[in-house]
C-alpha atoms as one frame of an Amber mdcrd trajectory, in Angstrom:
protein
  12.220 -17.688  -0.501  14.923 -19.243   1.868  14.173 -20.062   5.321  16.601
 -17.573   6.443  16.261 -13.210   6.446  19.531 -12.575   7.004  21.755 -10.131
   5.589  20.391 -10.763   2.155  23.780 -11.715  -0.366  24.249 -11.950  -3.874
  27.515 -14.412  -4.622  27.936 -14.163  -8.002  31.311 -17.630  -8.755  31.936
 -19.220 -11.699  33.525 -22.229  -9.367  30.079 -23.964  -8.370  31.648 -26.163
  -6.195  32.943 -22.746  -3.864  29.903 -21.065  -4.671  27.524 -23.824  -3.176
  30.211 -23.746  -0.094  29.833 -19.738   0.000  26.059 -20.040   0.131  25.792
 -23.070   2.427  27.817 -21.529   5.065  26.353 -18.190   4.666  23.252 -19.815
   4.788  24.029 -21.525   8.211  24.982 -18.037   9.594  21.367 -17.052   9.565
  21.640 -14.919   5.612  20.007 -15.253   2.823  21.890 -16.021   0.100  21.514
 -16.117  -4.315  23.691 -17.615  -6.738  24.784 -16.925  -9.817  27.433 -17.984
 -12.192  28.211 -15.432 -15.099  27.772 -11.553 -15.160  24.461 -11.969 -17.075
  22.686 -14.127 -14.390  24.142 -11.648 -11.675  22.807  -8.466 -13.301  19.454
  -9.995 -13.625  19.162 -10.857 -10.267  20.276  -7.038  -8.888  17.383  -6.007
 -11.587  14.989  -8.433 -10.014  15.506  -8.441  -5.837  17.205  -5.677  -2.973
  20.282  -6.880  -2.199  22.791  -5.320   0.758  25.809  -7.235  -0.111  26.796
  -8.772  -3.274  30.134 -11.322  -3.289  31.739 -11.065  -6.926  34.270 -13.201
  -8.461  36.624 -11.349 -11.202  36.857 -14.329 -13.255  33.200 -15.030 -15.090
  32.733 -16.714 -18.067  30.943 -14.655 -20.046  33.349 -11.062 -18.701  34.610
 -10.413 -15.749  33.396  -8.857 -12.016  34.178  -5.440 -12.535  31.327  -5.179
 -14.926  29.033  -5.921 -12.226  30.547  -3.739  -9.555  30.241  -0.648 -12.629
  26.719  -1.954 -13.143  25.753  -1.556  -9.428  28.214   1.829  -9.243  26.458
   3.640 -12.872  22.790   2.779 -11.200  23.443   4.209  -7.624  22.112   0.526
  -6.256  22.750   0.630  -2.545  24.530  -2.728  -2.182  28.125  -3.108  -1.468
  30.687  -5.575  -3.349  33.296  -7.788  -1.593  35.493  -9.155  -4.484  36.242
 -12.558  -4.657  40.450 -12.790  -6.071  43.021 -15.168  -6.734  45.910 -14.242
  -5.595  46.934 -13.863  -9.037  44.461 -10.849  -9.528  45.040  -8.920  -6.002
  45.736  -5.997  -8.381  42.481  -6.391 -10.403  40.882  -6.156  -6.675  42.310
  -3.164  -5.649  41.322  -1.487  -9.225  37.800  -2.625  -8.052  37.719  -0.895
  -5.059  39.022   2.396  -6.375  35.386   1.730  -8.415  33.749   1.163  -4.982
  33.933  -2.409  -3.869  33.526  -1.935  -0.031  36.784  -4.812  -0.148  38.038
  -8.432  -1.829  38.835 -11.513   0.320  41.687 -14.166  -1.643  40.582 -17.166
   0.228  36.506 -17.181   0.213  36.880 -20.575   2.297  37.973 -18.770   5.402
  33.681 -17.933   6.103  34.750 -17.051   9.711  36.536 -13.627   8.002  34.502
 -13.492   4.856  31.463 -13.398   7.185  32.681 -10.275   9.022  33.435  -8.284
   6.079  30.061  -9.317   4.785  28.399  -7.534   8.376  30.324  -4.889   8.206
  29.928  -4.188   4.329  26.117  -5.098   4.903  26.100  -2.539   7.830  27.328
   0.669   5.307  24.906  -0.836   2.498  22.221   0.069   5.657  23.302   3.578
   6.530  23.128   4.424   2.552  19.315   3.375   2.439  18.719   5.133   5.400
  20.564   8.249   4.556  18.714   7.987   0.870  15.412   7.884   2.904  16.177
  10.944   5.015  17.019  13.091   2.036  13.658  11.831   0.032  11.771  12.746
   3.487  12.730  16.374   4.000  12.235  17.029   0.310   9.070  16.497   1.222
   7.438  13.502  -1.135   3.839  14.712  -2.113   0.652  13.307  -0.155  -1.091
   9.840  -1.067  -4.190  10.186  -2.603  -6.971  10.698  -0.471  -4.966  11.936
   2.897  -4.444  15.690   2.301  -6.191  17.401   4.853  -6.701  20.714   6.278
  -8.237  19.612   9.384  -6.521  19.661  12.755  -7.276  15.944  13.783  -5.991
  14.537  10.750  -3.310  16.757  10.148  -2.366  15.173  13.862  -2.663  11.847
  12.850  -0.556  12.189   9.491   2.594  13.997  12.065   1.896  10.903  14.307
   2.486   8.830  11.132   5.566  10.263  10.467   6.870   9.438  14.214   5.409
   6.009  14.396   6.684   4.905  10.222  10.395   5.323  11.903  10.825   2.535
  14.782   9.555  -0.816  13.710   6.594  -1.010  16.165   3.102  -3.237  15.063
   0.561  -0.714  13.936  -3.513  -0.934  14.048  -5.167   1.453  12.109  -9.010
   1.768  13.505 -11.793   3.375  10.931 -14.893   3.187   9.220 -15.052   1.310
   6.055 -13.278   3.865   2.879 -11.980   6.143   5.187  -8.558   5.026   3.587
  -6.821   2.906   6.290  -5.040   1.317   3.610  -3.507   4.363   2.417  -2.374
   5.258   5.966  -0.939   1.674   5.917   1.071   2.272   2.736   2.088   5.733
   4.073   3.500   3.476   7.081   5.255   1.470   4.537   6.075   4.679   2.432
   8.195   6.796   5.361   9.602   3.570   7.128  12.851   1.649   6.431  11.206
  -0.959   5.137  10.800   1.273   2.057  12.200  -0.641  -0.559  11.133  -3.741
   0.365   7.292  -5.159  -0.006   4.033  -4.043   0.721   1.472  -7.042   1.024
  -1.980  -6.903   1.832  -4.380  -9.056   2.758  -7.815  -8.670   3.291  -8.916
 -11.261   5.878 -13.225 -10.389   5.171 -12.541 -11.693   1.536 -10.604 -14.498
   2.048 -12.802 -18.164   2.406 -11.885 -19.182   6.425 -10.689 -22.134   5.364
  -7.866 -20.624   2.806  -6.696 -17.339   5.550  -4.195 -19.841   7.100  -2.956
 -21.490   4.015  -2.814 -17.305   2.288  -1.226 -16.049   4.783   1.423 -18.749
   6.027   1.901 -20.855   2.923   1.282 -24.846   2.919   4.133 -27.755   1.576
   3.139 -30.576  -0.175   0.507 -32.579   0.258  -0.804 -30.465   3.190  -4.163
 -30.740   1.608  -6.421 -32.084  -1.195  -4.437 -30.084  -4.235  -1.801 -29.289
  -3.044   0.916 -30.220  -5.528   4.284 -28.577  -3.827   5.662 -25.735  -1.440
   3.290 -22.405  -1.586   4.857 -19.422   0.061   2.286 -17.370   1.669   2.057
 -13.783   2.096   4.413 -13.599   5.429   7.119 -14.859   3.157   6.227 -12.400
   0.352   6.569  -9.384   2.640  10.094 -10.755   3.786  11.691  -7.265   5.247
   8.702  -5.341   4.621   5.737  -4.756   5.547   2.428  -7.164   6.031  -1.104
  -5.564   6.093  -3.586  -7.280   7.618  -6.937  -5.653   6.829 -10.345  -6.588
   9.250  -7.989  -8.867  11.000 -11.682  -9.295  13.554 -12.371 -11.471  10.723
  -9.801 -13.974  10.829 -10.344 -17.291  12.760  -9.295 -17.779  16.212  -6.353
 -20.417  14.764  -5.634 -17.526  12.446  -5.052 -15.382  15.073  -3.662 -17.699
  17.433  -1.003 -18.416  14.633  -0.226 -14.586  13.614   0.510 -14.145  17.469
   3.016 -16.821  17.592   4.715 -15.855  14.233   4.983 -12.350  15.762   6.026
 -12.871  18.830   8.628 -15.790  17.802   9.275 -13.741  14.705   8.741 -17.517
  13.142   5.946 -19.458  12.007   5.293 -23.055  10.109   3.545 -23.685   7.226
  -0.161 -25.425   6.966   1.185 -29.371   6.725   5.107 -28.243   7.826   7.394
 -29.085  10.293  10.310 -27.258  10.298   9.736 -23.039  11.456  10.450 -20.735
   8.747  12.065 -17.398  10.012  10.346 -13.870   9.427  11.163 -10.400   9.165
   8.257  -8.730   8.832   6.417  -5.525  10.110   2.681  -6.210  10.711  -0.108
  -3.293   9.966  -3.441  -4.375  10.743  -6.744  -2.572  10.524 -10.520  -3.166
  11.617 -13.770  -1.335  11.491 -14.827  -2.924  14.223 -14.768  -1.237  18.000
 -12.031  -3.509  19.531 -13.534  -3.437  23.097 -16.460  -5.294  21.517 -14.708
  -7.698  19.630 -12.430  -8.659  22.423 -15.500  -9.192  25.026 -17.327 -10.970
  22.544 -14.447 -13.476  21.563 -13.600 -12.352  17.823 -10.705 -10.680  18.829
  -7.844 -12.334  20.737  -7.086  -9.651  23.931  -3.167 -11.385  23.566  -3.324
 -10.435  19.512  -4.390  -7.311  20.543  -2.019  -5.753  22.274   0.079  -6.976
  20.053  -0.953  -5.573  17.509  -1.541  -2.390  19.128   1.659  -0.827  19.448
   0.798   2.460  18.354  -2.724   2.523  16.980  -4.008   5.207  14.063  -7.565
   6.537  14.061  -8.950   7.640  11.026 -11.740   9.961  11.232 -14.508   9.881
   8.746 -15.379  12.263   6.603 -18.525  13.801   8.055 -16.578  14.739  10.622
 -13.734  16.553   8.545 -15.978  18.660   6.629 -13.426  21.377   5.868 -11.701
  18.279   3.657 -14.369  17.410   1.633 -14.114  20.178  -1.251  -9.770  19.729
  -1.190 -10.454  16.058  -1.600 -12.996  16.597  -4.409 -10.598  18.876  -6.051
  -7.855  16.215  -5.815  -9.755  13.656  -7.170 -10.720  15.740 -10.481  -7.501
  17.194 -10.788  -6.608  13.679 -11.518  -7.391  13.495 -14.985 -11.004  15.602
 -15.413  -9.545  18.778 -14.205 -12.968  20.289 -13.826 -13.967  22.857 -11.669
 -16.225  22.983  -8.721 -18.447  25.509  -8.162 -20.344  26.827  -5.081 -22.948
  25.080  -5.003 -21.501  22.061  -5.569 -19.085  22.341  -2.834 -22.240  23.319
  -0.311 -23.622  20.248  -1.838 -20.763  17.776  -1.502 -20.007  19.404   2.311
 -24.009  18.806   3.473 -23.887  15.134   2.500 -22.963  12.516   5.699 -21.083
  10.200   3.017 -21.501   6.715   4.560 -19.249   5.314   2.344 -16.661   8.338
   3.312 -13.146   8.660   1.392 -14.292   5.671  -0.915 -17.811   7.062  -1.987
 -16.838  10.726  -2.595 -14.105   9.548  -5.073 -16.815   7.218  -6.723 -18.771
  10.362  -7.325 -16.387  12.737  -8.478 -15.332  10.092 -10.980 -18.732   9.601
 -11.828 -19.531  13.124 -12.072 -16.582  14.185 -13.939 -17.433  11.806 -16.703
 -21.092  12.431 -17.330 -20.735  16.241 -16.998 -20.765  18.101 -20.098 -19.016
  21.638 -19.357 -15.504  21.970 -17.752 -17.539  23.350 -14.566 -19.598  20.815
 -12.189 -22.588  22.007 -10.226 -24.542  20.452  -7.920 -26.927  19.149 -10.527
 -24.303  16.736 -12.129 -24.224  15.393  -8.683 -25.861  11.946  -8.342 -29.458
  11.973  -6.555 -28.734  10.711  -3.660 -26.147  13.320  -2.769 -28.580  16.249
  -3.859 -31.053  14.615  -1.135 -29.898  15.456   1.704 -29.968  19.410   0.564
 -33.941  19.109  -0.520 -34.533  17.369   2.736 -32.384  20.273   4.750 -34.104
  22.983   2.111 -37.455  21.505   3.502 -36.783  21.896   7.135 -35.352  25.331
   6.666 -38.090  26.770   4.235 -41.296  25.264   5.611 -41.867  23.745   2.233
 -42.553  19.670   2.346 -40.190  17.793   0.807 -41.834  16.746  -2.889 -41.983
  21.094  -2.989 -38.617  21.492  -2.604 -38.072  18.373  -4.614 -40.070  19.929
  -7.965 -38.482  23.491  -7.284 -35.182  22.081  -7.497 -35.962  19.767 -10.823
 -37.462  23.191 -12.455 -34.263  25.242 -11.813 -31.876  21.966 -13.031 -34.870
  22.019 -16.035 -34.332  25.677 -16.888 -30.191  25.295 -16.706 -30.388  22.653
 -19.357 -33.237  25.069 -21.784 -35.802  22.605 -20.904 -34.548  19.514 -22.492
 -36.261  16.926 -20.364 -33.118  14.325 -21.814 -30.625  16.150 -19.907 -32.324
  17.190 -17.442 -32.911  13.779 -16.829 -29.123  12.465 -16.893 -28.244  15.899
 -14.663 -30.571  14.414 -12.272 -29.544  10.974 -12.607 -32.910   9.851 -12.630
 -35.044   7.895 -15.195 -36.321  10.202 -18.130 -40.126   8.015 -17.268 -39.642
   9.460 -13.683 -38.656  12.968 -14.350 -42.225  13.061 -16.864 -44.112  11.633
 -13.929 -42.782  14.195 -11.831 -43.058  17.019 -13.837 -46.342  15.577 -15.915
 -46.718  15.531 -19.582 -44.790  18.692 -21.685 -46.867  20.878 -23.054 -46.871
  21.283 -26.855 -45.012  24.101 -28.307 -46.895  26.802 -30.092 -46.014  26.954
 -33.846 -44.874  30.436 -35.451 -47.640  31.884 -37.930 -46.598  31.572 -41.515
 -45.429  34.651 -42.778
């Protein structure tokens, strides 16, 4: 990636010699810049990157400029083409702009004019994304996974999303561990501007302390033992998008120190550089951790903080949106299973305190939906521990201790299955050993008199 986030510009010359001066100067402007020489290399590179302006000779060697401008016209690509023409082929140019090129400079040299017809061009590439993104939000794009919701809170939280994706403010997303902050994250990502550009995410807990800096900034040669030339790290990969920082209470204090200064400078170096490399970035963080804590117990910078905090996102967990437990369920199976719940299973599902929240109830749908035999699931091809916490609530409500409730239950799962002790024992999730020690041994079955 250049050092630069400019306007981002494809110039697309068979001259080299103007097409290094194009980019150099462009460059020096504060853009980004790509080069390419024939119609072939210039295709690819609209295939491969997001481009607002692209600069395109008519004279290629391999065909000429105007099949580039029909390539980027035919695929509804929102970047705008400033033709590069002799003054031999003025009238090729203004055939090119009755095909859309946004306008054609003869004398590419002059950078002072061909750099204000690049801002202005770049400008109308913007209003087309952002116009393209208004229409795909009021048609209404379906939920992520895992964030439909009936209840009030989070229905809240998902409208405050909506306000929040549109400026370009620092978000932190607080919540337990698989409540699914990094699908509010990507939502973030999703409904901003920043769209079509990257989502990166890093997950600071996972990372070795001594590799966060060098993952998330890059290192340059010889910056360390093995390092054999310039790494871009993820800051760079996210140019114009978005950055997620997940359990950013884990990342060092020089970490931290360093993320502050990159967003607040909107520049940072590289582990073993010296000269800044400019960012444009939008940074999402999240933590599991209560902040207050953190910050009076010296893992998390106050100064970081607040400024990462924005607009902070609480996610609730899921014992305390019980009303979304069954819809999620649903929405996991409808996946692929497309099983159906039924009542008990839902009373099941909504009476467990899921510790894991989000995370763990998709685990178990997936888990049920694949061992269960019928197109149905009940709350015996619910895993154990689920089950649990009804016999323990069956207990206090009946009077009955807890290994009662415990055997009544295995007898009615027992009698579902016909009394075949195998799947009984795979309903239960259990050992087939432990079901015959809880049941004792089965009694023979009496044969039929001969006739």
């Amino acid at each position: 990636m250049d050092q630069t986030t400019g306007i981002r510009t494809l110039v697309v010359e068979h001259d080299r010699a103007l097409l290094e001066i194009v980019c150099e100067e462009l460059r020096a402007r504060g853009h980004t810049t790509v080069a390419a020489e024939t119609v072939a290399d210039g295709l690819e590179q609209l295939e491969s990157a997001e481009f607002e302006v692209a600069l395109v000779d008519l004279t290629l060697p391999d065909g000429s400029g105007i099949d580039v401008l029909k390539r980027i016209v035919e695929d509804g690509v929102p970047t705008e083409a400033i033709v590069l023409a002799a003054e031999a082929t003025v009238d090729r140019a203004l055939q090119a702009m009755k095909l859309g090129a946004y306008d054609f400079v003869t004398d590419p040299a002059r950078v002072d004019r061909l750099e204000w017809l690049v801002a202005r061009a770049a400008e109308k590439s913007r209003l087309r994304r952002e116009n393209a993104h208004l229409r795909r939000r009021l048609e209404g794009p379906p939920p992520a996974d895992g964030l439909v919701s009936d209840d009030s809170t989070m229905r809240e939280l998902l409208a405050t999303v909506d306000r929040v994706a549109l400026s370009d403010v620092p978000v932190l997303i607080q919540g337990e561990g698989g409540t699914g902050k990094e699908l509010l994250a990507r939502a973030v990502h999703r409904l901003s501007a920043r769209h079509l550009h990257p989502f990166v995410a890093i997950k600071c807990a996972t990372v070795p302390e001594d590799r966060l800096e060098s993952e998330l900034f890059g290192d340059e040669k010889g910056a360390f033992a093995g390092a054999r030339g310039r790494k871009p790290g993820l800051v760079e990969v996210a140019d114009k998008g978005v950055l997620f920082v997940d359990e950013v209470c884990e990342a060092s204090p020089t970490v931290q120190g360093k993320l502050l200064r990159a967003i607040e400078a909107r520049e940072f170096f590289r582990v073993g550089g010296t000269r800044p490399v400019r960012m444009d970035v939008r940074v999402v963080s999240s933590t599991k951790k209560n902040v207050k804590t953190e910050m009076q117990e010296g893992r998390l910078r106050e100064d970081l903080y607040y400024r990462l905090s924005g607009a902070t996102l609480r996610l609730p967990p899921l014992r305390e949106r019980k009303s979304d437990i069954a819809l999620l369920a649903r929405q996991f199976l409808d996946r692929g299973a497309r099983k159906k719940l039924t009542s008990r299973a839902v009373e099941a599902l909504q009476a467990y305190a899921w510790p894991g929240n989000v995370r763990e109830l998709r685990m178990v749908m997936d888990r049920a939906a694949l061992l269960a035999s019928s197109e149905t699931l009940d709350a015996a091809d619910l895993p154990l521990d689920v089950r649990d916490h009804n016999w323990k609530a069956a207990a206090v409500k009946t009077g009955l201790s807890l290994a009662e409730v415990e055997k009544e239950y295995i007898e009615t799962v027992l009698r579902q299955n016909e009394g075949h002790r195998g799947k009984t024992a795979r309903a239960l999730g259990i050992d087939p050993k432990t079901l015959y020690n809880k049941l004792g041994p089965e009694r023979p079955r009496t044969k039929k008199p001969l006739a």
